[in-house]
XYZ file of C-alpha atoms in Angstrom:
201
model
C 97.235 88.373 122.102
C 93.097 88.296 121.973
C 93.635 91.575 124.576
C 95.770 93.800 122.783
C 93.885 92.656 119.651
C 90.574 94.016 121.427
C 93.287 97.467 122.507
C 93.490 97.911 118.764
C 90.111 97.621 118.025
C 88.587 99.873 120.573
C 91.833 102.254 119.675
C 90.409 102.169 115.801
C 94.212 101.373 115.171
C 96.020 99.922 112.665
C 98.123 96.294 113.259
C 100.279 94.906 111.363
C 100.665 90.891 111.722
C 102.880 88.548 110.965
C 101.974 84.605 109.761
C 106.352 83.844 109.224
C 105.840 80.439 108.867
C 103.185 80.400 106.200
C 104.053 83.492 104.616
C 107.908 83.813 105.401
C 109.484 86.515 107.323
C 109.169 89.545 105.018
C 105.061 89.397 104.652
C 102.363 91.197 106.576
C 99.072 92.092 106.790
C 97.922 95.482 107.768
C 93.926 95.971 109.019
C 91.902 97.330 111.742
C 90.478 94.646 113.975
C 86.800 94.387 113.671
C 86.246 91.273 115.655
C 88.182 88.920 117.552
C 87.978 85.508 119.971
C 90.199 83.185 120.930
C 90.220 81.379 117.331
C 90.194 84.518 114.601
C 90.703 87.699 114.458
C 88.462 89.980 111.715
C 90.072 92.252 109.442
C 89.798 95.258 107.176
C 92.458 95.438 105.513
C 94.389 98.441 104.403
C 96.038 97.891 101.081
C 99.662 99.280 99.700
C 97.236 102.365 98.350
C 96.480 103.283 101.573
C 92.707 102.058 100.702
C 90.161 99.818 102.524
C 90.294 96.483 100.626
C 87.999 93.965 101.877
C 88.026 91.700 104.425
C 90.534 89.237 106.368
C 89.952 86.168 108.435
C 93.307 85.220 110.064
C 93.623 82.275 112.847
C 95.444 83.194 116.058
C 97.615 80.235 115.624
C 98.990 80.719 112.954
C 100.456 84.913 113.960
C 103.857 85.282 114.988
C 103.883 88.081 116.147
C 102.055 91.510 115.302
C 102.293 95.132 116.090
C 100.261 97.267 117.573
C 99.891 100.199 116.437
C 101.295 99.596 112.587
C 104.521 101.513 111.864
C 102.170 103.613 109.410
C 99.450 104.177 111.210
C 99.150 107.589 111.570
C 99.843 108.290 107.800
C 97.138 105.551 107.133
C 94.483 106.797 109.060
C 95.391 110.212 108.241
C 95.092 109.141 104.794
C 91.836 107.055 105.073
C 90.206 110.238 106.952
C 90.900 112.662 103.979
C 89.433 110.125 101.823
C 86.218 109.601 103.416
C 87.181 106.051 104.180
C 85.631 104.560 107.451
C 85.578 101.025 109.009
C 83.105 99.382 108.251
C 81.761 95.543 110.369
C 80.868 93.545 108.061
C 78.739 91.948 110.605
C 79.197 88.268 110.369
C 79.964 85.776 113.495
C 83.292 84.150 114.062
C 81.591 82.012 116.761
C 81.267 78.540 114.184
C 84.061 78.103 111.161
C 80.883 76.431 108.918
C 78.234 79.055 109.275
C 80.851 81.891 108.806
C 81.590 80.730 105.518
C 77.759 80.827 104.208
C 76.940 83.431 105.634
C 80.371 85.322 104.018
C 78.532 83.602 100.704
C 75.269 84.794 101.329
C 76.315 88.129 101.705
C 79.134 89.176 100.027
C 78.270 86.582 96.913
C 82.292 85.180 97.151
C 84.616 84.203 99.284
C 88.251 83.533 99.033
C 89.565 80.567 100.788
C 93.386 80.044 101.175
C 94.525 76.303 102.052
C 98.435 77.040 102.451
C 99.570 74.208 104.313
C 98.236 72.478 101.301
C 98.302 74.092 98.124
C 100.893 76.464 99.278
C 100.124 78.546 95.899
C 96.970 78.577 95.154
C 93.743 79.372 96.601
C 89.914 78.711 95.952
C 87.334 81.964 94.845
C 83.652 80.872 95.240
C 80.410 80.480 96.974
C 80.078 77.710 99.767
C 76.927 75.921 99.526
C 77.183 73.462 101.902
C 79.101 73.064 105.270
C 79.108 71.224 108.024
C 81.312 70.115 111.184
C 84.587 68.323 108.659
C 84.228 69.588 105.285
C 82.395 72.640 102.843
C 80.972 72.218 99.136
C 82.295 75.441 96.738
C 80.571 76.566 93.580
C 83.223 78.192 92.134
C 84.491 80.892 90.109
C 87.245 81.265 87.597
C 89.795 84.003 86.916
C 88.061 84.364 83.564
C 84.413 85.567 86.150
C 82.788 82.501 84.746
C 80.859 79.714 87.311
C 81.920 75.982 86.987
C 78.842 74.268 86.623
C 79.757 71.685 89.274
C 81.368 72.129 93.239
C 83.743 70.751 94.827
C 84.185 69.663 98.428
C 87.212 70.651 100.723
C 88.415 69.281 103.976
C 86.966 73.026 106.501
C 89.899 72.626 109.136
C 92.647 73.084 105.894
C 91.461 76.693 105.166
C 94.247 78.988 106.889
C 93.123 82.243 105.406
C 89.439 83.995 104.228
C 88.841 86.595 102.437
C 85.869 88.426 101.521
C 84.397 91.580 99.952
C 87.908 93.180 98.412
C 88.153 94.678 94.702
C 89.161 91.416 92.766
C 85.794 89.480 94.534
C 83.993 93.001 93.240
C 85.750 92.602 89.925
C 84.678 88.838 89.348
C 80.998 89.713 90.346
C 80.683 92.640 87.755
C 81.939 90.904 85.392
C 80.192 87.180 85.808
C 77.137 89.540 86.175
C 77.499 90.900 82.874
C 78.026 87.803 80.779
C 74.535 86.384 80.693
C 73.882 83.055 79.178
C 77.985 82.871 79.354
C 77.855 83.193 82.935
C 79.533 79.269 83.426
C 82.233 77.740 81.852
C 81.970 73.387 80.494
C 83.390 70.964 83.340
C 86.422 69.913 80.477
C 87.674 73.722 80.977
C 88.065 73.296 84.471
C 92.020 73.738 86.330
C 92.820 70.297 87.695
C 90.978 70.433 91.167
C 89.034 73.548 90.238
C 92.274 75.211 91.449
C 93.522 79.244 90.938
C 96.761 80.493 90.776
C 97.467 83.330 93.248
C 99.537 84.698 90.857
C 95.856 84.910 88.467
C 93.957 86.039 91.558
């Protein structure tokens, strides 16, 4: 898989991948590899708009199969060329799983952290500020843009998706940026577990 992932990439193709047993049959992602090793494979993802839309960090584990080129992928990159859209690396290491994530925090400001196996539904939006071998610390966000004003700490090897630099992590920065002294919400208002819907994010 890592070689025709590294085909793609050097191709500038689009692939379309498959996860069926975490997100059932039906679901895909489409992206052009940016980066790859034997444990992830880097993303830019290439939304139902035909748009560059962030970033995706996928484990090779969990694909089922993928396909290389994308059934679209002339029409995409056809599309993305008359737009002016390029790929872009959003030069950050895949090499350690704990300084990926700060450094995705450092840079981008969020991160989105998916934990399917268990919460299935939901997923975390934040900053990590702390991680280390077993587990991360997350200031997070809400789907209202405002900070919790405490973290919370996550077991690392449960994440099963990241995500990084797309529209709604845009949208929650612009708009947390422009509250000012209402920048963080009281610990009462918090979701139990500091968790977000997908459906909200």
């Amino acid at each position: 898989m890592l070689i025709e992932l590294e085909k793609a990439r050097t191709r500038n193709n689009v692939v379309r991948i498959f996860r069926e047993e975490l997100d059932g049959p039906e679901s895909w992602t489409d992206g052009f590899v940016v980066d790859a090793n034997e444990e992830m494979v880097l993303l830019q993802l290439v939304d139902d708009s035909v748009r560059l839309n962030g970033y995706q960090i996928l484990f090779l584990e969990d694909i089922s199969d993928f396909a290389h080129p994308a059934p679209f992928n002339d029409f995409q990159k056809r599309v993305l060329t008359l737009r002016g859209e390029e790929v872009v690396d959003p030069e950050v290491e895949l090499d350690d799983l704990a300084v990926l994530l700060i450094d995705i925090s450092e840079e981008f400001g969020l991160v989105t952290l998916h934990r399917e196996e268990v919460e299935p539904d939901s997923c975390e939006i934040g900053r990590v500020v702390r991680a280390d071998a077993v587990t991360y610390e997350l200031e997070e966000i809400g789907s209202d843009a405002r900070w919790f004003d405490d973290t919370f700490e996550y077991d690392l090897y449960d994440i099963t998706r990241i995500e990084f630099g797309g529209a709604y992590e845009e949208a929650l920065l612009l708009a947390n940026d422009d509250m000012g002294d209402d920048a963080y919400e009281l610990s009462e208002d918090y979701p139990d577990d500091g968790i977000i819907d997908d459906e909200q994010s």
